[in-house]
Each structure stands twice: as structure tokens, then as C-alpha cells.
PDB file of C-alpha atoms in Angstrom:
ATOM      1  CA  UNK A 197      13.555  14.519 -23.609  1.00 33.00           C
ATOM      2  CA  UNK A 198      10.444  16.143 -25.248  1.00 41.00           C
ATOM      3  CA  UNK A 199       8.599  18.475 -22.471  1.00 47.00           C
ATOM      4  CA  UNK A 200      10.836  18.050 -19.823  1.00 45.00           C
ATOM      5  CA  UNK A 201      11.526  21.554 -17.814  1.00 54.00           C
ATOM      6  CA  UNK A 202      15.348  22.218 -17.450  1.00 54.00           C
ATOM      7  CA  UNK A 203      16.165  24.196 -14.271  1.00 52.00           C
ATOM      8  CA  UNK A 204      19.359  26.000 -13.832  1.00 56.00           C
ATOM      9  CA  UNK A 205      19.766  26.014  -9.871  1.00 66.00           C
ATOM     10  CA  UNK A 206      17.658  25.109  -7.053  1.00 78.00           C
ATOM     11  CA  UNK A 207      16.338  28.607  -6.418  1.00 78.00           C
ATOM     12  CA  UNK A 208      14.929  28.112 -10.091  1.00 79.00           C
ATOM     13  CA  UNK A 209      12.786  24.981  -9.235  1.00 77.00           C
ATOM     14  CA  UNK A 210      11.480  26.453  -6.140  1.00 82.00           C
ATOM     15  CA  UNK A 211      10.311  29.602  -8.395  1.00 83.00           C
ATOM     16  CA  UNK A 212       8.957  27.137 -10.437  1.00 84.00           C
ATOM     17  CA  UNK A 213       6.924  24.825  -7.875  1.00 83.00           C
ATOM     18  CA  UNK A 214       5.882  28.496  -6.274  1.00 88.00           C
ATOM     19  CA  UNK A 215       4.625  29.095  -9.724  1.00 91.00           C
ATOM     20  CA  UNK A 216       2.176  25.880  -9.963  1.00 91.00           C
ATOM     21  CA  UNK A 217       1.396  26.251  -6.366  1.00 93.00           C
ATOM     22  CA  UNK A 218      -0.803  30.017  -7.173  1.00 93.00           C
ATOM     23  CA  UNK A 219      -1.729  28.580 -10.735  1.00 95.00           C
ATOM     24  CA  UNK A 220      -3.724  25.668  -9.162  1.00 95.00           C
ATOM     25  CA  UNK A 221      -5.000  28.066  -6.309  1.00 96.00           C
ATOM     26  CA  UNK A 222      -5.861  31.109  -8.886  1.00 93.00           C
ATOM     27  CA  UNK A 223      -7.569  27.971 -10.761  1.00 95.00           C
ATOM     28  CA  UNK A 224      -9.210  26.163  -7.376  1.00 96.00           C
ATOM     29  CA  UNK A 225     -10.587  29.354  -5.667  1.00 94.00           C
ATOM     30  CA  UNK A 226     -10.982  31.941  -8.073  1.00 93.00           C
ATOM     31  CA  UNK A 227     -11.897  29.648 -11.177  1.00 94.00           C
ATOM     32  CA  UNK A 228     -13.915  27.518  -9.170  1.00 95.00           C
ATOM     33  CA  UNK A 229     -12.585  24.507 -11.169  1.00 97.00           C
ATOM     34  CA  UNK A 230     -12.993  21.679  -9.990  1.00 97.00           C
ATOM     35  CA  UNK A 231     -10.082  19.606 -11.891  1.00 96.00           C
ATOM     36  CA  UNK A 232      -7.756  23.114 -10.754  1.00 96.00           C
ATOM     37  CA  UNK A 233      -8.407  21.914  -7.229  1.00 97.00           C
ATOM     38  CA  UNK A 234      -7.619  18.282  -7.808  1.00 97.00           C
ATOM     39  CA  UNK A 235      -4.649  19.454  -9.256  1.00 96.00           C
ATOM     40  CA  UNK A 236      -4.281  21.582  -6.315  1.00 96.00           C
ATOM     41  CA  UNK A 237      -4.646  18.714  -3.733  1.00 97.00           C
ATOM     42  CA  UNK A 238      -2.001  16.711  -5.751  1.00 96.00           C
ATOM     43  CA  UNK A 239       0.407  19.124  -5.086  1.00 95.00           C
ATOM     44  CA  UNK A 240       0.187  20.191  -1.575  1.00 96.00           C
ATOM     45  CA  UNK A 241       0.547  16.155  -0.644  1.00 97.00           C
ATOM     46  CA  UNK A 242       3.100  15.487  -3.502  1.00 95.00           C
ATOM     47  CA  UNK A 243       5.211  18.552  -3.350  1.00 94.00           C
ATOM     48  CA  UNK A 244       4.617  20.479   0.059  1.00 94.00           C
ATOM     49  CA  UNK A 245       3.482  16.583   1.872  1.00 96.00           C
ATOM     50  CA  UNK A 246       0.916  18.848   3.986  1.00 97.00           C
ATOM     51  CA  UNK A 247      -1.766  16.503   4.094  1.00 97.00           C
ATOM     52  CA  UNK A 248      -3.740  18.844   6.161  1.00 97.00           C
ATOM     53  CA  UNK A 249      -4.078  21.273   3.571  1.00 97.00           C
ATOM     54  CA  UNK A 250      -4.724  18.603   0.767  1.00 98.00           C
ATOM     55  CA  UNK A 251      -7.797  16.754   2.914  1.00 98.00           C
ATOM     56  CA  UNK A 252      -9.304  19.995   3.282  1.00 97.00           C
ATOM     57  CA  UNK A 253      -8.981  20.779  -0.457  1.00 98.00           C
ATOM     58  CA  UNK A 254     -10.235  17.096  -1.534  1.00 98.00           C
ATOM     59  CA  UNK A 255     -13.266  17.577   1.078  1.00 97.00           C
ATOM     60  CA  UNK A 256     -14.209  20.328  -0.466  1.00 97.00           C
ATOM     61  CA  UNK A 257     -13.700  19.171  -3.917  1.00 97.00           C
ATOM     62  CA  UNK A 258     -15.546  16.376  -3.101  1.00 97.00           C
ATOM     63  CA  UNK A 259     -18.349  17.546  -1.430  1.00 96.00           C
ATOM     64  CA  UNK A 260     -19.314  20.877  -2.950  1.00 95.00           C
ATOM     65  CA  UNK A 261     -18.175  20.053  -6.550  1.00 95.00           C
ATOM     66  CA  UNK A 262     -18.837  16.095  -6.700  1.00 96.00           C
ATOM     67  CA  UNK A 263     -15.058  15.372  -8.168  1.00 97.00           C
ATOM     68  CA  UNK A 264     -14.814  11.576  -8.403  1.00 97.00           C
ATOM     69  CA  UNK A 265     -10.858  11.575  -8.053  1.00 97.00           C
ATOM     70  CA  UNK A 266     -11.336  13.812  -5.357  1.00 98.00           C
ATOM     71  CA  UNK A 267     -14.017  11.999  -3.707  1.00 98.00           C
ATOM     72  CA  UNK A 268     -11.861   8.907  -4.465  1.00 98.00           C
ATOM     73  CA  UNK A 269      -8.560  10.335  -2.661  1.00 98.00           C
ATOM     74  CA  UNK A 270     -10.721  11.874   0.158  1.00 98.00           C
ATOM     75  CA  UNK A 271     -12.258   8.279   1.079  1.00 98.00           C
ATOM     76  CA  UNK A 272      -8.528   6.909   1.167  1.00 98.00           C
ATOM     77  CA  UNK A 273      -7.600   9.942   4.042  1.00 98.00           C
ATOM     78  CA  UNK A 274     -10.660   9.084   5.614  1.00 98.00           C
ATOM     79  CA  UNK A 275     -10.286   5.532   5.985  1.00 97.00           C
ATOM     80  CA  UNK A 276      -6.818   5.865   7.922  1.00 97.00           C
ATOM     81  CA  UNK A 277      -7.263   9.340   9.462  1.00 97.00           C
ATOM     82  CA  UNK A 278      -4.596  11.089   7.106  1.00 97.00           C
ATOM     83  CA  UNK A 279      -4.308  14.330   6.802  1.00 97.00           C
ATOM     84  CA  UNK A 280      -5.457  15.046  10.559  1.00 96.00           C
ATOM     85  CA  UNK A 281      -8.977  13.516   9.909  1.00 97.00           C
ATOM     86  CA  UNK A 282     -10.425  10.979  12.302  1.00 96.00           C
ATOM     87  CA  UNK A 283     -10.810   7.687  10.763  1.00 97.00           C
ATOM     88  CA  UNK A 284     -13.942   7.196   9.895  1.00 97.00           C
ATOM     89  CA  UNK A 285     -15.005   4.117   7.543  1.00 96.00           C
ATOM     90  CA  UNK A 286     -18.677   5.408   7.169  1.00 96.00           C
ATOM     91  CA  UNK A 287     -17.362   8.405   6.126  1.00 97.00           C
ATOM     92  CA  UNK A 288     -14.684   7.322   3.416  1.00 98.00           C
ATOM     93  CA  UNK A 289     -17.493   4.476   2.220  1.00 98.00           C
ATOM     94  CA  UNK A 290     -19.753   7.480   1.129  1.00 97.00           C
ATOM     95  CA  UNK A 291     -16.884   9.130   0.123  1.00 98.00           C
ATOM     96  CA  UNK A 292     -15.945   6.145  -2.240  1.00 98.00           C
ATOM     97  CA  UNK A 293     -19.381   5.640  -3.209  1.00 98.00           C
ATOM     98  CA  UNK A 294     -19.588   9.233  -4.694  1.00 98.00           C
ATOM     99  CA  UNK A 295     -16.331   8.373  -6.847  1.00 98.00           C
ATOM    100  CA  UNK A 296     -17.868   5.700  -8.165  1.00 98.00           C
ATOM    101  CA  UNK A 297     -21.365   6.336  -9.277  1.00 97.00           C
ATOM    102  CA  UNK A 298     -19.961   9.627 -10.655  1.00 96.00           C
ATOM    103  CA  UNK A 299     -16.701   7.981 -12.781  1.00 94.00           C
ATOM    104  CA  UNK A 300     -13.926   9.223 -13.783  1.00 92.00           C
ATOM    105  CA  UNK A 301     -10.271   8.607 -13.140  1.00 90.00           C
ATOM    106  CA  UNK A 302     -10.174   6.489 -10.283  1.00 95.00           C
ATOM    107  CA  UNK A 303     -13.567   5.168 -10.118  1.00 97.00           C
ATOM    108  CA  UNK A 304     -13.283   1.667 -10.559  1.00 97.00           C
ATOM    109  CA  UNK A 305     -10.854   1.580  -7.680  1.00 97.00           C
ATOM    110  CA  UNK A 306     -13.914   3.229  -5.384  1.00 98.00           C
ATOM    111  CA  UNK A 307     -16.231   0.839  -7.071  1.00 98.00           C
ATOM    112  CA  UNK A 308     -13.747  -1.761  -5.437  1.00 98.00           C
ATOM    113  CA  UNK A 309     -13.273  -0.062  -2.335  1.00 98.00           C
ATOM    114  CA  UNK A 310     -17.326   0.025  -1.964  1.00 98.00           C
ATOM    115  CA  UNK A 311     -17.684  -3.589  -2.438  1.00 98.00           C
ATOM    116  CA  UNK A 312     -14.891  -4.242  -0.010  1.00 97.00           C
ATOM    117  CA  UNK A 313     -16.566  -2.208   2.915  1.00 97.00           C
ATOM    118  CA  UNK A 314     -19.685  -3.532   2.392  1.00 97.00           C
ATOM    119  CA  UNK A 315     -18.498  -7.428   2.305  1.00 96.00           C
ATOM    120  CA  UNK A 316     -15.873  -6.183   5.253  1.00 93.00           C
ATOM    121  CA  UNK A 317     -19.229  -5.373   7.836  1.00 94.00           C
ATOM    122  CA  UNK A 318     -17.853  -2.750   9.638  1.00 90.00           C
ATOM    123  CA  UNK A 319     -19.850   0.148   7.916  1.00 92.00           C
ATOM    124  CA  UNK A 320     -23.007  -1.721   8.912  1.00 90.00           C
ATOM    125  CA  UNK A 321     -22.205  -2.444  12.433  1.00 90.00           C
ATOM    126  CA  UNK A 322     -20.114  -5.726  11.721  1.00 91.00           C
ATOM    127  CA  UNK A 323     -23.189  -7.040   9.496  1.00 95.00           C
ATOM    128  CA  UNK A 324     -21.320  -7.635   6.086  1.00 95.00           C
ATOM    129  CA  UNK A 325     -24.036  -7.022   2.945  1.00 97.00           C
ATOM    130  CA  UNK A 326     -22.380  -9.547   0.414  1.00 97.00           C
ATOM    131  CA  UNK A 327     -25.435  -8.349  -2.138  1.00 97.00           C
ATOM    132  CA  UNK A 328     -23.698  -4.981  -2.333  1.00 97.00           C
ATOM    133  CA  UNK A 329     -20.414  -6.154  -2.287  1.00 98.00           C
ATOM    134  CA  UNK A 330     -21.815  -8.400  -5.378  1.00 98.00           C
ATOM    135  CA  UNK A 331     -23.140  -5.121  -7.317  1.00 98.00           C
ATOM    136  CA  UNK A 332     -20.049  -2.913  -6.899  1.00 98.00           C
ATOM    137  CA  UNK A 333     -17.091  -5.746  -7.363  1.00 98.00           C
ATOM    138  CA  UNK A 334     -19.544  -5.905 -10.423  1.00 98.00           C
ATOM    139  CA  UNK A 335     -19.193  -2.525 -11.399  1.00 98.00           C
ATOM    140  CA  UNK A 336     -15.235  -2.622 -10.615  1.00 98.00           C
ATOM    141  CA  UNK A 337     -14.812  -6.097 -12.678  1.00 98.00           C
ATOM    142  CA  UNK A 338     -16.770  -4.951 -15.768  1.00 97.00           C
ATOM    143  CA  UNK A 339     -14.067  -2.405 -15.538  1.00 97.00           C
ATOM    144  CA  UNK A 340     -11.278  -4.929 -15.758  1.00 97.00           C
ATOM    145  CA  UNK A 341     -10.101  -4.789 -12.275  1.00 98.00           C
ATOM    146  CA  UNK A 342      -9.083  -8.191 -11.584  1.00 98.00           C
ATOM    147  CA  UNK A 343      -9.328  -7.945  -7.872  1.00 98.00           C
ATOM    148  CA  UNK A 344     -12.834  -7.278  -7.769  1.00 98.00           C
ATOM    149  CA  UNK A 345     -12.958 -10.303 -10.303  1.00 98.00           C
ATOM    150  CA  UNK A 346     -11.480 -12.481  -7.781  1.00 98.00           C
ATOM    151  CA  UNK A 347     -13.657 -11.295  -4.848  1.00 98.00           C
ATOM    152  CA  UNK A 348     -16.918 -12.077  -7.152  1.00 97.00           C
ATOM    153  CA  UNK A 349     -15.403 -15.537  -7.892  1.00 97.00           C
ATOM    154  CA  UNK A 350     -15.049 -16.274  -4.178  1.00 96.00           C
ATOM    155  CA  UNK A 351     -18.582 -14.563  -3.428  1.00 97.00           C
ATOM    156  CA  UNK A 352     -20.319 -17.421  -5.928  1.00 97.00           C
ATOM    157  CA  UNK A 353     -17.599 -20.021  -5.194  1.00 95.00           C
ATOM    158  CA  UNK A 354     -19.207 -19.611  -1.768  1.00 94.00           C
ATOM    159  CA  UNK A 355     -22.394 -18.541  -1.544  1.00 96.00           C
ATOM    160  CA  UNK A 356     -23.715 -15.681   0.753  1.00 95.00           C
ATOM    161  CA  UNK A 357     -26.876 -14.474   1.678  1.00 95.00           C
ATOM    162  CA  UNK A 358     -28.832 -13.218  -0.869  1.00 97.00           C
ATOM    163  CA  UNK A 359     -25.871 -14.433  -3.079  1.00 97.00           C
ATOM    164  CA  UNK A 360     -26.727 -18.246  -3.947  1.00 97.00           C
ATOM    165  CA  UNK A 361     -24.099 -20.696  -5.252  1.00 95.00           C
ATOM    166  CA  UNK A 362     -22.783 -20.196  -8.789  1.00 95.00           C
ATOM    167  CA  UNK A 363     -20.346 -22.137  -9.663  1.00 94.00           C
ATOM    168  CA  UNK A 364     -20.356 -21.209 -13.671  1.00 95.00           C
ATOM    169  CA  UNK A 365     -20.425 -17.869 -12.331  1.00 96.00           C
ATOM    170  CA  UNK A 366     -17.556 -18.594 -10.072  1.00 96.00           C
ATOM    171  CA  UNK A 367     -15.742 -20.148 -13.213  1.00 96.00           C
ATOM    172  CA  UNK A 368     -16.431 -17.106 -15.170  1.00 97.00           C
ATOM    173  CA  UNK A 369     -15.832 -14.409 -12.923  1.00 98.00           C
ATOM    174  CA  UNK A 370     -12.382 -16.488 -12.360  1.00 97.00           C
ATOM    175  CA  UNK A 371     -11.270 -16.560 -16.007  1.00 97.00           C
ATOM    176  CA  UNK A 372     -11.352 -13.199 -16.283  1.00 98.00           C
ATOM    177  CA  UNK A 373      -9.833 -12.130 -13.289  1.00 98.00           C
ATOM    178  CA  UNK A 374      -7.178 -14.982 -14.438  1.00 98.00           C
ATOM    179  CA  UNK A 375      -6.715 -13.073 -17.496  1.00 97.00           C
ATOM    180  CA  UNK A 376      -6.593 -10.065 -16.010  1.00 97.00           C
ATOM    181  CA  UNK A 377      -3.239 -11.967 -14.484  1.00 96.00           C
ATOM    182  CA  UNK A 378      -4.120 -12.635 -10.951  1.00 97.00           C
ATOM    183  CA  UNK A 379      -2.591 -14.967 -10.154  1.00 97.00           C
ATOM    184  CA  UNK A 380      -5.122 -17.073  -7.518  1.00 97.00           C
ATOM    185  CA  UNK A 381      -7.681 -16.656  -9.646  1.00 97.00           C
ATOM    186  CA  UNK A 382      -5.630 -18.895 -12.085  1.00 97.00           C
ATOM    187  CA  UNK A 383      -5.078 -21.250  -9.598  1.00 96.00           C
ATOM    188  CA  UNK A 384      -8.811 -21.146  -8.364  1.00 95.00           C
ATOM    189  CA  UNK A 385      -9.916 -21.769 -11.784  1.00 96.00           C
ATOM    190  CA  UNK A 386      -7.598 -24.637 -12.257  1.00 96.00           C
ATOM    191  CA  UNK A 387      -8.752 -26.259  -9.352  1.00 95.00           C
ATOM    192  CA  UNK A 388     -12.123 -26.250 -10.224  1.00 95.00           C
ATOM    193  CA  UNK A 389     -11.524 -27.635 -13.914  1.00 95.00           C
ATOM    194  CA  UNK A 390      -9.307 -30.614 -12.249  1.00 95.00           C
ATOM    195  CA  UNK A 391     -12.176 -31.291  -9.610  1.00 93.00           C
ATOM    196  CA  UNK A 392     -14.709 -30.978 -11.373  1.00 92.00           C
ATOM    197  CA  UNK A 393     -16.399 -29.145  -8.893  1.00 78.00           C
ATOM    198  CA  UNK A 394     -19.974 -27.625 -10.283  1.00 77.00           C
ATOM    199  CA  UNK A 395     -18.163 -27.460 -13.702  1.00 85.00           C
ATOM    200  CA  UNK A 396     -17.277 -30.324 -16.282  1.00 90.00           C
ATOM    201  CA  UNK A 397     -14.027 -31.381 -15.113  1.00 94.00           C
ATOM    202  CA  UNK A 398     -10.963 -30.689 -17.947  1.00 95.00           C
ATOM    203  CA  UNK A 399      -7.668 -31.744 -17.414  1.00 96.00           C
ATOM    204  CA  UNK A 400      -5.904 -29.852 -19.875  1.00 96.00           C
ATOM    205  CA  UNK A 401      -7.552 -26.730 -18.882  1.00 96.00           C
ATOM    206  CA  UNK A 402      -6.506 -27.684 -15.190  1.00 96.00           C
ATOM    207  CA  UNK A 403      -2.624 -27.646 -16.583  1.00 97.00           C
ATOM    208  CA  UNK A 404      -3.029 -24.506 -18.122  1.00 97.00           C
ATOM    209  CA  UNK A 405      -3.866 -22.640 -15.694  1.00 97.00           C
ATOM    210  CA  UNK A 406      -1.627 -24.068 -12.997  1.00 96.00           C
ATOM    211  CA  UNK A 407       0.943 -22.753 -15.247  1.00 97.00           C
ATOM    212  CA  UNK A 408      -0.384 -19.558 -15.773  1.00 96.00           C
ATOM    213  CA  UNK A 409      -0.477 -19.173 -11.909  1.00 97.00           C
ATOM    214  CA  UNK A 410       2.895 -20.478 -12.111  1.00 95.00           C
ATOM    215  CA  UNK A 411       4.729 -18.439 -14.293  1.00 96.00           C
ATOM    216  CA  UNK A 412       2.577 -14.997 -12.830  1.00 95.00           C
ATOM    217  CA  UNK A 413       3.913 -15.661  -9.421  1.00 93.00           C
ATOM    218  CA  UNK A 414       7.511 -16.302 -11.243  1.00 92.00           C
ATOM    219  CA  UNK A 415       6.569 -12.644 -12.831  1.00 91.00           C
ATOM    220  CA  UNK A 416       5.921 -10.855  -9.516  1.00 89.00           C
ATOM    221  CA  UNK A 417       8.723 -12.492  -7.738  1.00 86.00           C
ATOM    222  CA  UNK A 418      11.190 -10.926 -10.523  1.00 86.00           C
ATOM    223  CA  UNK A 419       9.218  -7.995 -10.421  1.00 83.00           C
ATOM    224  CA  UNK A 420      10.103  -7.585  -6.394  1.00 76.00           C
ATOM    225  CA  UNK A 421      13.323  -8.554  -6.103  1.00 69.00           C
ATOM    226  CA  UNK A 422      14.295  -6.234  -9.428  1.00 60.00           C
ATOM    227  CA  UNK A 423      12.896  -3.284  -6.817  1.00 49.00           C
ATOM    228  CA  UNK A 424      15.402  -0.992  -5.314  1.00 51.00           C
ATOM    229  CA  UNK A 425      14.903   0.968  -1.843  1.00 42.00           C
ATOM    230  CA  UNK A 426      13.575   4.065  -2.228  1.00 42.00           C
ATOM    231  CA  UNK A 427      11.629   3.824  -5.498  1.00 39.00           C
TER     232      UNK A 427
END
């Protein structure tokens, strides 16, 4: 295959891993680039699995040079104390919220992870803020992430403070997370056209969607049991 790197002996990839691991430090430290010390971070968790090293690279990828991905992975070690850092939800929220005001790679996942901490409570002493949650699910579902889809569905399925009732904006935020193919915002969505709940009620559009649920959890039970250990 095309671009592949064929190694002789074992001595040969360890040369070659040695290699990448001063590249990405000649790139991190001495080129002060910030995508060098992504790249960087990647490897010492991937490769060396010294998460130490990596959450100190990421922390100060993220802070000093702004790096979304970096600000993105650094919020993940924060929010379950990897990489010897005390877990700190505060902490990876801001981290997250960098990631995802700045964009980039894995910014609609922070967008995500924002909302989910703020409609979660526990970064504002256990006093969930469902309006936030509501702008950054936003933010994550205009970038077709169907979770954050779902959670806006629920949010105007339910209401919340400062977050009236919508149920055509439950509807709609359900469709798309539907098409998106998850799977219980199919089966939302079907319920509400065979209810009729807030929405004209449409049998056929009921069906359809009860299928599509169906055959989507068909797909992921295929897709786990096709799995084997250690992948």
C-alpha cells in the first residue's frame, strides 16, 4: 500500500518512532508550533502511553498557544484526572469552551461537551443552566452532531428555565438528529407524529420512523457483535 513505511526489524521501528519523537519536539519547543506540539502530545499518549508528559504538553498547548484540539484533549484529561491531573470539571469546562469558540478539529465535540456540563450542574454548584446548554448543543448540532441534536430535542420536548416549550422545535431538532441516524431521536420523533403531541399527528410518518429506529438499532447491534477483542 501507497505511503506505508516498511521496517526491516524491530530495532528499525524504534529508530523510526525515536525519529518522530525529536521531530515533533524540535517542532513543539524550538519551532514554537503549535500543531508540532499537538502532534507531539499524540505521540507521547499513543506511542510512549505517558500521559504525564502528554497533559503537560496539551496544557501548554492549550493555554499559551490557544490550540482547539489541544484545548479539546486537555478538557478530556481534566475531566477524569488523566495524566496525573486532579479532576477538575471547572477546569476541563473552560478547557472545552476554548476548543470550541476557537474551532478546529474537534470542536464540535467541545461545543457538545460545553452544553453537557452546563445542563449536567455540577460546574455551577449543582445549578444546571439549560440556556447554555441550549446555545452550545446549538453550536454542536449546526455542526451535524446528532447527539447534541437529541439533547436540544429533549431540552424543547421539555421545557427548562429560560427554555420554554417547543414542540416544532422539538420535532425539528429531532429530524435531524434522526437523520443524523440516532436512533431515539427516530423513535422520539415517531412518537410525537403518532400522538400528535404539539404537532399535527401523521401516521405514516409515525411508521417511518419507527422503522428507521428499527433497522438503526438492527445496524448497531451488527455493528457490536461483528467487534473483536482487542480492536
Amino acid at each position: 500500500m501507497a505511503g506505508l513505511v516498511n521496517f526491516e526489524d524491530e530495532e528499525e521501528v524504534r529508530g523510526y518512532l525515536e525519529n518522530l519523537h525529536v521531530e515533533y519536539s524540535y517542532q513543539c519547543y524550538r519551532e514554537r508550533d503549535p500543531d508540532g506540539c499537538q502532534r507531539l502530545a499524540d505521540y507521547l499518549e499513543a506511542v510512549r502511553k505517558d500521559f504525564a508528559a502528554a497533559a503537560r504538553v496539551l496544557r501548554g498547548n492549550c493555554e499559551a498557544q490557544g490550540h482547539s484540539e489541544s484545548c479539546y484533549k486537555l478538557g478530556a484529561y481534566q475531566a477524569i484526572g488523566k495524566g496525573g491531573l486532579t479532576p477538575d470539571l471547572k477546569a476541563a469546562y473552560n478547557s472545552f469552551l476554548k476548543s470550541c469558540e476557537k474551532g478546529g478539529k474537534r470542536s464540535i465535540n467541545a461545543c457538545h461537551n460545553v452544553g453537557l456540563l452546563a445542563h449536567d450542574g455540577r460546574v455551577n454548584d449543582d445549578k444546571p443552566d439549560p440556556v447554555v446548554a441550549r446555545d452550545y448543543y446549538t453550536k454542536a448540532c449546526d455542526g451535524n452532531f446528532a447527539p447534541s441534536c437529541f439533547n436540544l430535542s429533549v431540552i424543547y420536548l421539555q421545557g427548562a428555565p429560560g427554555v420554554p416549550k417547543d414542540m416544532n422545535l422539538a420535532l425539528q431538532y429531532s429530524l435531524k438528529a434522526c437523520e443524523l441516524g440516532h436512533m431515539w431521536a427516530c423513535a422520539n420523533a415517531s412518537r410525537m407524529y403518532k400522538i400528535g403531541d404539539g404537532i399535527e399527528k401523521n401516521d405514516t410518518k409515525a411508521e417511518a420512523l419507527k422503522n428507521r429506529a428499527k433497522q438503526l438499532h438492527k445496524e448497531q447491534k451488527e455493528a457490536s457483535s461483528s467487534l473483536t477483542f482487542g480492536e
